[in-house]
Short mmCIF file of C-alpha atoms and ligand atoms in Angstrom, two decimals:
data_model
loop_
_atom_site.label_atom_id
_atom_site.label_comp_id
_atom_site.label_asym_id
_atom_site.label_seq_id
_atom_site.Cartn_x
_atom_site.Cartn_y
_atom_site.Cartn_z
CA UNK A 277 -70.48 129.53 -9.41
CA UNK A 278 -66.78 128.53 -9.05
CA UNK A 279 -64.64 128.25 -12.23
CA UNK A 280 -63.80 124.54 -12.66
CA UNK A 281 -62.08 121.87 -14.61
CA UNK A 282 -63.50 118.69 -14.98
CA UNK A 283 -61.88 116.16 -17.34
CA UNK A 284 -63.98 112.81 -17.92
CA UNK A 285 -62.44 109.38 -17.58
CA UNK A 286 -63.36 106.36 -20.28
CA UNK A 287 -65.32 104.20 -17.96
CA UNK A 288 -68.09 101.27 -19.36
CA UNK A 289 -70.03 100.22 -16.48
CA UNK A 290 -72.34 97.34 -16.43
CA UNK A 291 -74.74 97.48 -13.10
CA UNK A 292 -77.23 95.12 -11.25
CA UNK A 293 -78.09 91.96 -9.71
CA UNK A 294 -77.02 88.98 -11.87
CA UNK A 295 -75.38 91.28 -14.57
CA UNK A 296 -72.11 89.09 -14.35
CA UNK A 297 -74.49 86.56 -16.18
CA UNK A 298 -73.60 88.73 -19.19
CA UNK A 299 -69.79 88.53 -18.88
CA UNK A 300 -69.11 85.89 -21.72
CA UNK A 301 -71.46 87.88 -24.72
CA UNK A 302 -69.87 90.91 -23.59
CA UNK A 303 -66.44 89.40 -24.29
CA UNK A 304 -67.39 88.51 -27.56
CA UNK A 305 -69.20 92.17 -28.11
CA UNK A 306 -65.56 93.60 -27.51
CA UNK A 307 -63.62 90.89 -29.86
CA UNK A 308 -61.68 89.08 -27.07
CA UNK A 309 -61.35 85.26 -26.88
CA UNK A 310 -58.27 84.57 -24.71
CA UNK A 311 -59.04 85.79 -21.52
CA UNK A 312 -56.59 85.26 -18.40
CA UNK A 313 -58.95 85.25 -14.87
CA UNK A 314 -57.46 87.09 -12.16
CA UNK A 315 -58.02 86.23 -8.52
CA UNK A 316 -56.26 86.37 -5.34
CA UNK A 317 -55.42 83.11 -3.32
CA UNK A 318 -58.57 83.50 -0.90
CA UNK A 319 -60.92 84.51 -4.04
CA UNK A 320 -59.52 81.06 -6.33
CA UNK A 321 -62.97 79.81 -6.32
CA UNK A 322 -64.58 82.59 -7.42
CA UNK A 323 -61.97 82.90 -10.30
CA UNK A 324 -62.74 79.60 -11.47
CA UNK A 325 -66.24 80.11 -11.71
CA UNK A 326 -65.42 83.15 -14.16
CA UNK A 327 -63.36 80.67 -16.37
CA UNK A 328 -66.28 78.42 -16.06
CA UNK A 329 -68.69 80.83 -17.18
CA UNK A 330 -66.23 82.18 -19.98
CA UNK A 331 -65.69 78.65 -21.01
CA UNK A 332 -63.43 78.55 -24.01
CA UNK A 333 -62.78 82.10 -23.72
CA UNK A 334 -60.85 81.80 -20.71
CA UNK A 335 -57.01 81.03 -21.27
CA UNK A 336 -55.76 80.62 -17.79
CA UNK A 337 -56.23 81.61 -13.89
CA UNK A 338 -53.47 83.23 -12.31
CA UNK A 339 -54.68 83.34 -8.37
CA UNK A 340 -52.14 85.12 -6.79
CA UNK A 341 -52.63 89.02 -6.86
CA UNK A 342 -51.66 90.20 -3.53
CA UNK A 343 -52.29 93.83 -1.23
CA UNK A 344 -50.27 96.75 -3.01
CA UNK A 345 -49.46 95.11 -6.23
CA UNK A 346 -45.81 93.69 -5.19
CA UNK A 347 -43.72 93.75 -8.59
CA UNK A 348 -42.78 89.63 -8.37
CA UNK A 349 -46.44 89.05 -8.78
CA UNK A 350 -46.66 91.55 -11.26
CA UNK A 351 -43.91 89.55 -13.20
CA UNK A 352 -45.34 86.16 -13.00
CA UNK A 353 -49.16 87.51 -13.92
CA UNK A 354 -47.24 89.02 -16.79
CA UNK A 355 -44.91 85.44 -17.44
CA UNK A 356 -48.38 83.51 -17.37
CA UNK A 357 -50.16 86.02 -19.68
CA UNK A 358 -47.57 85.79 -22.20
CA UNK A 359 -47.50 81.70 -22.04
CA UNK A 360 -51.12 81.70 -22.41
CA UNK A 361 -51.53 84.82 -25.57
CA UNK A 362 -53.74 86.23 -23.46
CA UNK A 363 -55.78 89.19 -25.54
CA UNK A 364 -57.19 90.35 -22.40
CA UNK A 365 -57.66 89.69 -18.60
CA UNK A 366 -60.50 89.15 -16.46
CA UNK A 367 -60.09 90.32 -12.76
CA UNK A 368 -62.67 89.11 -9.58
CA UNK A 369 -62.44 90.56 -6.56
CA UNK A 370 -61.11 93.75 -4.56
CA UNK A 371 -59.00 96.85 -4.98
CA UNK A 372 -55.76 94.53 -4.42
CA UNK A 373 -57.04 92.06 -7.81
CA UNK A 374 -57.92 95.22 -9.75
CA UNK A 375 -54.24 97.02 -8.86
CA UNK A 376 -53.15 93.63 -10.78
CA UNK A 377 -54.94 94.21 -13.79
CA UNK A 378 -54.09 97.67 -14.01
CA UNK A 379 -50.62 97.17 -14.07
CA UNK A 380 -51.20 94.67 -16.51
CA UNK A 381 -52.92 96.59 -18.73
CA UNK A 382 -50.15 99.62 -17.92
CA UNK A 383 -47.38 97.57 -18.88
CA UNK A 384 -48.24 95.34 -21.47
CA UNK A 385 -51.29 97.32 -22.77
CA UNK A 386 -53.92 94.66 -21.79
CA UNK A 387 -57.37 95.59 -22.08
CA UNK A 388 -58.68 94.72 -18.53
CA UNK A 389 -62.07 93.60 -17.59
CA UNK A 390 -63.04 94.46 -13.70
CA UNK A 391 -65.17 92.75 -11.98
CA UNK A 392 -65.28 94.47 -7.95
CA UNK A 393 -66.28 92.10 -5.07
CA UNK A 394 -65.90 94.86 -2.80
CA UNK A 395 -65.94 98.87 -2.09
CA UNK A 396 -62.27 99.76 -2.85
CA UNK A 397 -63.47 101.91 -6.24
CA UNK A 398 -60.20 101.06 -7.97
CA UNK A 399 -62.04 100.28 -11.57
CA UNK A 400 -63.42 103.91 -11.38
CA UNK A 401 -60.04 105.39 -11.26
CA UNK A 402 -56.72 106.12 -13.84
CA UNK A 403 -54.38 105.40 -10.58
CA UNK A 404 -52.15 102.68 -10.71
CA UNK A 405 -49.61 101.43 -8.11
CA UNK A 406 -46.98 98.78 -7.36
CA UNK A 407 -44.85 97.84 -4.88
CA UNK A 408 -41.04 97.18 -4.98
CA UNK A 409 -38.27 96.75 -2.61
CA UNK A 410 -41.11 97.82 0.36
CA UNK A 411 -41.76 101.40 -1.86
CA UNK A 412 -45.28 101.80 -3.30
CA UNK A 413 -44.83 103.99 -6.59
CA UNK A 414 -48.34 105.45 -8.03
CA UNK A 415 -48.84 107.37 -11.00
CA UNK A 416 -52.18 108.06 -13.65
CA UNK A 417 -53.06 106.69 -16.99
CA UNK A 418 -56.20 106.57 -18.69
CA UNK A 419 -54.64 103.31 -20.46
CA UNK A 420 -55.51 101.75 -16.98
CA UNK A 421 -58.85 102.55 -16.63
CA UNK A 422 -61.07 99.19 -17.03
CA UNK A 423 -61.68 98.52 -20.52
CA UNK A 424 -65.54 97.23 -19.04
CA UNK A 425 -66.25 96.62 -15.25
CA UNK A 426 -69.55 94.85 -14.33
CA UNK A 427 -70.74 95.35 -11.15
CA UNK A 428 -73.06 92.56 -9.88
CA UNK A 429 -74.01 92.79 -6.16
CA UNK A 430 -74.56 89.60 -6.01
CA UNK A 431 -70.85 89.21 -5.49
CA UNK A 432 -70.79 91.24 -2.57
CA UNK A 433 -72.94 89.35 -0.32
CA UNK A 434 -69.95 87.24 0.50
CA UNK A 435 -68.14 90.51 1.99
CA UNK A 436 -67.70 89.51 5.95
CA UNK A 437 -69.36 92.17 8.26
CA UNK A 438 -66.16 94.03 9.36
CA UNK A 439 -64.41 94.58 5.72
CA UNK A 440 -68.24 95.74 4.61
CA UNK A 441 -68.15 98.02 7.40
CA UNK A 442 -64.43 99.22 6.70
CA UNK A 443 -64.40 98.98 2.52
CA UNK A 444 -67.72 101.21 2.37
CA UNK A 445 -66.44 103.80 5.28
CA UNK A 446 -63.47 104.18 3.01
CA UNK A 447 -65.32 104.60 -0.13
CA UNK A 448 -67.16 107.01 2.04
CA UNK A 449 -64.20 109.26 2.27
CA UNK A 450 -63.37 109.22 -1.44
CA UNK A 451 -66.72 110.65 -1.53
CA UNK A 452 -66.56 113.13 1.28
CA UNK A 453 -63.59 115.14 0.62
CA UNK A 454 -64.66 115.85 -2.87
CA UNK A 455 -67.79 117.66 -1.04
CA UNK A 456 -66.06 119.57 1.40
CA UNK A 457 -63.34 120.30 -0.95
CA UNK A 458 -60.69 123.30 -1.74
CA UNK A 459 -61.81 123.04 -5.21
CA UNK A 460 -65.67 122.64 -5.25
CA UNK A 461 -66.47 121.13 -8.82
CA UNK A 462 -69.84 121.16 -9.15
CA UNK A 463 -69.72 117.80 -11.41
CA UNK A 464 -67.82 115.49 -9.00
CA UNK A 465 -69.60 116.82 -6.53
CA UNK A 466 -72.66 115.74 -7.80
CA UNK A 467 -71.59 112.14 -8.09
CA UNK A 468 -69.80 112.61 -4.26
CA UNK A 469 -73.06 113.52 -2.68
CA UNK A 470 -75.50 110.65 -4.35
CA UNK A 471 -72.34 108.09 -3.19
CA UNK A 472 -72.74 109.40 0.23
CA UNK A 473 -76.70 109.25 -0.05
CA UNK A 474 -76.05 105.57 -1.27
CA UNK A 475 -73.83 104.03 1.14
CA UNK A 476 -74.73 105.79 4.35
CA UNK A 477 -78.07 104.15 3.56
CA UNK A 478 -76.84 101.31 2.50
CA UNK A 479 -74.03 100.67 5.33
CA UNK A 480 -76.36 101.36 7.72
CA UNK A 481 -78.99 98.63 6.56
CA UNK A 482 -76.52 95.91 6.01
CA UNK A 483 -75.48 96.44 9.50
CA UNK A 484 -78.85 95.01 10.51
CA UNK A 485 -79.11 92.11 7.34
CA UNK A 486 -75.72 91.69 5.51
CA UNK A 487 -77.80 89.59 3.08
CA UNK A 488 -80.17 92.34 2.14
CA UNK A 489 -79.39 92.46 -1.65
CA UNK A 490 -81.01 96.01 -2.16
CA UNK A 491 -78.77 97.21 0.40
CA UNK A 492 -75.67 95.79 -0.82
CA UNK A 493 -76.98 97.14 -4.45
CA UNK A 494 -77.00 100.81 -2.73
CA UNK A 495 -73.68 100.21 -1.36
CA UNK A 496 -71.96 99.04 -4.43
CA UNK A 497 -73.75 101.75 -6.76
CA UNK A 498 -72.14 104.22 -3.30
CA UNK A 499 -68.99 102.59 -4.28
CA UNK A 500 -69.16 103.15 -8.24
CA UNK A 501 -69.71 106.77 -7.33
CA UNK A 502 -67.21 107.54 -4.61
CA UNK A 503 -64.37 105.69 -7.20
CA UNK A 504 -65.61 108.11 -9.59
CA UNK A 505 -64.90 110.68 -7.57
CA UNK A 506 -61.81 109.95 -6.08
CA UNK A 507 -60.77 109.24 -9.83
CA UNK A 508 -62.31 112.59 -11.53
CA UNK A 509 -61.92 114.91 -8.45
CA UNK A 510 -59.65 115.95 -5.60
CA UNK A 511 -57.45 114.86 -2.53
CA UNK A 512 -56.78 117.09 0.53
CA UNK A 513 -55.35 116.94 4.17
CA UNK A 514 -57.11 113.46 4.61
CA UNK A 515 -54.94 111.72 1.99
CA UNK A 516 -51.95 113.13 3.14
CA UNK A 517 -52.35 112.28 6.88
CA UNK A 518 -53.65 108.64 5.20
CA UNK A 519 -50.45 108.46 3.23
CA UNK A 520 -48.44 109.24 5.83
CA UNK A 521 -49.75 106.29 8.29
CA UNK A 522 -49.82 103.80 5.40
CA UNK A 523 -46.43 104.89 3.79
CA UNK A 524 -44.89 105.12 6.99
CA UNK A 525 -46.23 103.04 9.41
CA UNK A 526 -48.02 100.21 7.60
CA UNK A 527 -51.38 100.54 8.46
CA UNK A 528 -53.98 98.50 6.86
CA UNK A 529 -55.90 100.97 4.29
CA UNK A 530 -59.74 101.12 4.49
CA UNK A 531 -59.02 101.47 8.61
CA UNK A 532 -56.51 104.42 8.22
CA UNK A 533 -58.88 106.35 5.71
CA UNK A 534 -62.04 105.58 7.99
CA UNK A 535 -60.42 106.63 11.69
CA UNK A 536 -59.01 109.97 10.10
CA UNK A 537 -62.08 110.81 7.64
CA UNK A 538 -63.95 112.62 10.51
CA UNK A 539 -61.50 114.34 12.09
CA UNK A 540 -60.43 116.13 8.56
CA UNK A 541 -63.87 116.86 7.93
CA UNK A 542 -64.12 118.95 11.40
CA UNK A 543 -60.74 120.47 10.80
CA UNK A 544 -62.35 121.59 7.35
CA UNK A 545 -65.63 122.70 8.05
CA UNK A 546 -65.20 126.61 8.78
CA UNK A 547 -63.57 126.58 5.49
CA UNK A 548 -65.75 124.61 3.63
CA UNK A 549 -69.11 125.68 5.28
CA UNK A 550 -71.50 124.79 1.99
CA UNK A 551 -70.15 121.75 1.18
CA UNK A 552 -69.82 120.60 5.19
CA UNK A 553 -73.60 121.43 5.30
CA UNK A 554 -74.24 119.63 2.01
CA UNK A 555 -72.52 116.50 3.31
CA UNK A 556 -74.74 116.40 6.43
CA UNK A 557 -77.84 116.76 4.43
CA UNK A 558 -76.60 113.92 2.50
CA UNK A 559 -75.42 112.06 5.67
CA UNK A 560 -79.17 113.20 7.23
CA UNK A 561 -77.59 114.50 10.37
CA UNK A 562 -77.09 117.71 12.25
CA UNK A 563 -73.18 117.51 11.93
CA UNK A 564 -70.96 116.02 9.47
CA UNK A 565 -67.94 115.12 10.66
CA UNK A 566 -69.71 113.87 14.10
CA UNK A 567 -72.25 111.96 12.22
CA UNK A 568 -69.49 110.40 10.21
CA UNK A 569 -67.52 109.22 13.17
CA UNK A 570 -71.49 107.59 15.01
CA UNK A 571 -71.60 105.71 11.37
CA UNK A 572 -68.35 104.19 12.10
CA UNK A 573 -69.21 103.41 15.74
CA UNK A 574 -72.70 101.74 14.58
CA UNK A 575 -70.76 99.48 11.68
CA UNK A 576 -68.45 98.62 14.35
CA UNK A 577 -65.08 99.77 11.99
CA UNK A 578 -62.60 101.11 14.53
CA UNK A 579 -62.21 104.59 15.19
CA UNK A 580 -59.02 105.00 17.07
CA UNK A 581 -55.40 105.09 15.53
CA UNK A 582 -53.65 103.22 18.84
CA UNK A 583 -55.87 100.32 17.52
CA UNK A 584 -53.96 99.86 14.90
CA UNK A 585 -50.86 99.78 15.65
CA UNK A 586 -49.58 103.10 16.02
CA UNK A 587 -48.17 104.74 19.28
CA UNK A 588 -48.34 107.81 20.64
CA UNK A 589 -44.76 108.42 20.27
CA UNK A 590 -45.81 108.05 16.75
CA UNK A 591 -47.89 110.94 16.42
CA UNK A 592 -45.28 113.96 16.83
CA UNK A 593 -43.34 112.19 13.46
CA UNK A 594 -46.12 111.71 11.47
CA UNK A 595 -47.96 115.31 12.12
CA UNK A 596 -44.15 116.43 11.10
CA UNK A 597 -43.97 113.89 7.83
CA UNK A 598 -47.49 115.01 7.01
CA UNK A 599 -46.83 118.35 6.81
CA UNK A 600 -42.83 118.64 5.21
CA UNK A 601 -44.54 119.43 2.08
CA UNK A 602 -47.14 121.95 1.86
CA UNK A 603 -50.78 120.65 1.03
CA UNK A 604 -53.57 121.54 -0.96
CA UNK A 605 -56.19 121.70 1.60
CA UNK A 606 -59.29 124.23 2.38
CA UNK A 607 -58.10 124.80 5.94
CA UNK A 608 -54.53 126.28 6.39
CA UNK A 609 -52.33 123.11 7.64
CA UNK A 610 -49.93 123.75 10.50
CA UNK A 611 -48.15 121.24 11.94
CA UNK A 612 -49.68 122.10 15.78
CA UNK A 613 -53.07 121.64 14.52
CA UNK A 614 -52.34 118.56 12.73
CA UNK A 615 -51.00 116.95 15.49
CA UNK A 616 -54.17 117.99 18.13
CA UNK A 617 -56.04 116.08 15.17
CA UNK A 618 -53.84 112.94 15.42
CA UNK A 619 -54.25 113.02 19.21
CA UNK A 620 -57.84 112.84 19.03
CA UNK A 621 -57.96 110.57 16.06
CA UNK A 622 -55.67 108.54 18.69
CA UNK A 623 -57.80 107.90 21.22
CA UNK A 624 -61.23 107.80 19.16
CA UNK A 625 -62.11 111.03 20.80
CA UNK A 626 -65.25 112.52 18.52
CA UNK A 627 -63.78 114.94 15.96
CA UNK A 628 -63.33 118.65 17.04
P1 NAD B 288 -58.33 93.64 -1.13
O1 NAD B 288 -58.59 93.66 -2.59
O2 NAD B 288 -56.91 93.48 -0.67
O3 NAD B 288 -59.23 92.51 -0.48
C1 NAD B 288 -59.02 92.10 0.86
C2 NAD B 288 -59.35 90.61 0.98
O4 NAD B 288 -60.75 90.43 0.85
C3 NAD B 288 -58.70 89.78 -0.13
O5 NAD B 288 -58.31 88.56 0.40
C4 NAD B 288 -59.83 89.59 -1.12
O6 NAD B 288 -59.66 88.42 -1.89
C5 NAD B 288 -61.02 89.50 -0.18
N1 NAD B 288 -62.29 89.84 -0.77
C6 NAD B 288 -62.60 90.84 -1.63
N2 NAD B 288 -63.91 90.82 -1.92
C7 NAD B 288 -64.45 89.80 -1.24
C8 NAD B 288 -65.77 89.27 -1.12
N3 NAD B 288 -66.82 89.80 -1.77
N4 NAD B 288 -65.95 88.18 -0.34
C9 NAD B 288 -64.93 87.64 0.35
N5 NAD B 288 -63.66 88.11 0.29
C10 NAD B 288 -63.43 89.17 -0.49
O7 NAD B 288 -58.89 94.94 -0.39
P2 NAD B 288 -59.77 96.16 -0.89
O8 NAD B 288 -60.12 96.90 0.33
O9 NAD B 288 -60.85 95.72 -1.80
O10 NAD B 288 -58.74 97.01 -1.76
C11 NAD B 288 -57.68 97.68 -1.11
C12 NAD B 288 -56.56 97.95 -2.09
O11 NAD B 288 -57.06 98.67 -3.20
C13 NAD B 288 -55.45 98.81 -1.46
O12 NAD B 288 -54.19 98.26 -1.79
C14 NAD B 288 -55.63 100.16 -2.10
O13 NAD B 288 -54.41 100.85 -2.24
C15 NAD B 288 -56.22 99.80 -3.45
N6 NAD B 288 -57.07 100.87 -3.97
C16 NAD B 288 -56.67 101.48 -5.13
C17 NAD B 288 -57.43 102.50 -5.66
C18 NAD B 288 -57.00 103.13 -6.94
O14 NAD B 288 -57.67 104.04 -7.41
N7 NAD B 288 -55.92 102.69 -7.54
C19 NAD B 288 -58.62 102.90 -5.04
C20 NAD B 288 -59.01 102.27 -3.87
C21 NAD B 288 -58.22 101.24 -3.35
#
């Protein structure tokens, strides 16, 4: 057994099918009665159901959080929280609505309630980011981690096929580099190998009935457990090289993290030979980082960086960005191997 550290995070989680029913007597359980919704533009509806359902507990519904947390929104969330003595907020929807209430609760100590509509994992993380001037700053706080999140798959069944396929490949990853990991800790990677269990089943399923609410339940538990990981475990290579493409070359998130998840399990696997063959037990195939990439293929996510955007004049910059500052990763990282990764991560070549 590996010496390890494992420090716990303050999460109070709320599961299953119709649990969002409960929302109102839990907001009286923890003492709040002023409750600003929080929604983005395309999710309005489903924040005015919440203040529905909180009734006179709801104070307001601010509608526009936005991808990355920009700083103007996070201003005028913060404008309309103070106009309305908000004593709390109440988020719907994905990682992008959740960012929102984070910084929220970061900068003006609001207790945030988190209810996810998708597989980002946000709620089951300390990381907070926002955006300013085109410059993403990040940081960790346990003051940010949701003050109750209620998970209700219900919500879920609205997801359209391709951002199920994408959101629960890239929960996938938070999961699988905390099994094949530098730093094996036997407690995260506990919780990493049941999320992979959950949403390789349950990915696979909803491909064939998105409405299948077992299925979506098994995702969305998958997801709880991969955000716990990401937020209680580590980050390697794959975060880098995702980094890198999103910092650098704007690609869209859940697609960068899926296309380069298999590749940096391959490039990991002589290093991390227990953990590579745990993950394919968990995965239920013969090869991890192969069986990974036929996933993405069957949910129909796309598997090749030059579909999203980037060159291949691209790739000799990024394997150099990627690699300026030394990584912690299983594998030794030069900056020849990482780019042979890119290239096949390029054309959607299967990872070698
Ligand atoms: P998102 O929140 O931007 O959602 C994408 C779109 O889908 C939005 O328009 C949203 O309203 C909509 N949507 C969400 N759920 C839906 C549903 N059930 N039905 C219909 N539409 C729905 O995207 P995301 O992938 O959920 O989150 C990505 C963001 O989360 C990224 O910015 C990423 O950086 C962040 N993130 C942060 C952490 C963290 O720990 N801080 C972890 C994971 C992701």
């Amino acid at each position: 057994m590996n010496n390890f550290n494992y420090k716990a995070l303050p999460w109070n989680i709320v599961f299953g099918v119709g649990s969002l029913q409960h929302l109102p007597s839990k907001l009286d359980d923890l003492g709040y009665n002023c409750a600003l919704v929080l929604s983005t533009s395309q999710q309005a509806d489903q924040g005015r159901m919440i203040s529905e359902l909180l009734d006179n507990r709801a104070a307001g519904l601010f509608s526009e959080a936005a991808m990355h947390v920009p700083m103007e929104t996070v201003y005028k969330a913060e404008a309309e929280a103070k106009k309305v003595n908000a004593d709390c907020t109440v988020s719907i929807g994905g990682g992008s609505t959740t960012g929102l209430s984070k910084a929220l609760a970061l900068r003006m100590g609001l207790p945030n309630i988190v209810i996810p509509t998708s597989y980002a994992g946000s709620e089951m993380t300390d990381i907070w980011g926002m955006t300013e001037n085109g410059r993403k700053v990040t940081g960790r706080d346990d003051h940010v981690v949701p003050t109750l999140t209620i998970y209700d798959p219900e919500l879920t069944l609205s997801m359209p096929a391709a951002f199920t396929g994408a959101s629960g490949l890239n929960a996938l990853a938070q999961a699988v580099v905390n099994v094949a990991s530098a730093d094996a800790n036997p407690i995260v990677m506990m919780m990493a190998l049941e999320a992979v269990r959950a949403l390789s089943k349950g990915l696979q399923k909803l491909n064939n009935n998105p409405n299948d609410i077992e299925a979506r339940s098994a995702a969305l538990y998958g997801a709880c457990l991969a955000g716990g990981s990401l937020g209680t475990g580590a980050t390697s290579l794959h975060h880098r090289l995702c980094h890198t493409f999103g910092g650098t070359f704007n690609t869209p998130h859940a697609e960068t993290h899926t296309i380069l998840l298999p590749h940096c399990v391959a490039y990991n696997s002589a290093a991390t030979k227990d953990g590579t063959r745990r993950l394919a037990e968990a995965l239920d195939v013969e090869n991890a980082g192969l069986g990974i990439f036929e996933l993405a293929k069957t949910l129909g996510v796309v598997t090749a960086l030059k579909d999203i955007g980037i060159t291949e004049s691209d790739l000799d910059r990024a394997a150099a960005i990627a690699t300026e500052v030394p990584v912690k990763n299983p594998e030794p990282v030069s900056t020849k191997r990482v780019r042979k990764l890119l290239e096949n991560a390029f054309y959607g070549l299967p990872p070698q």
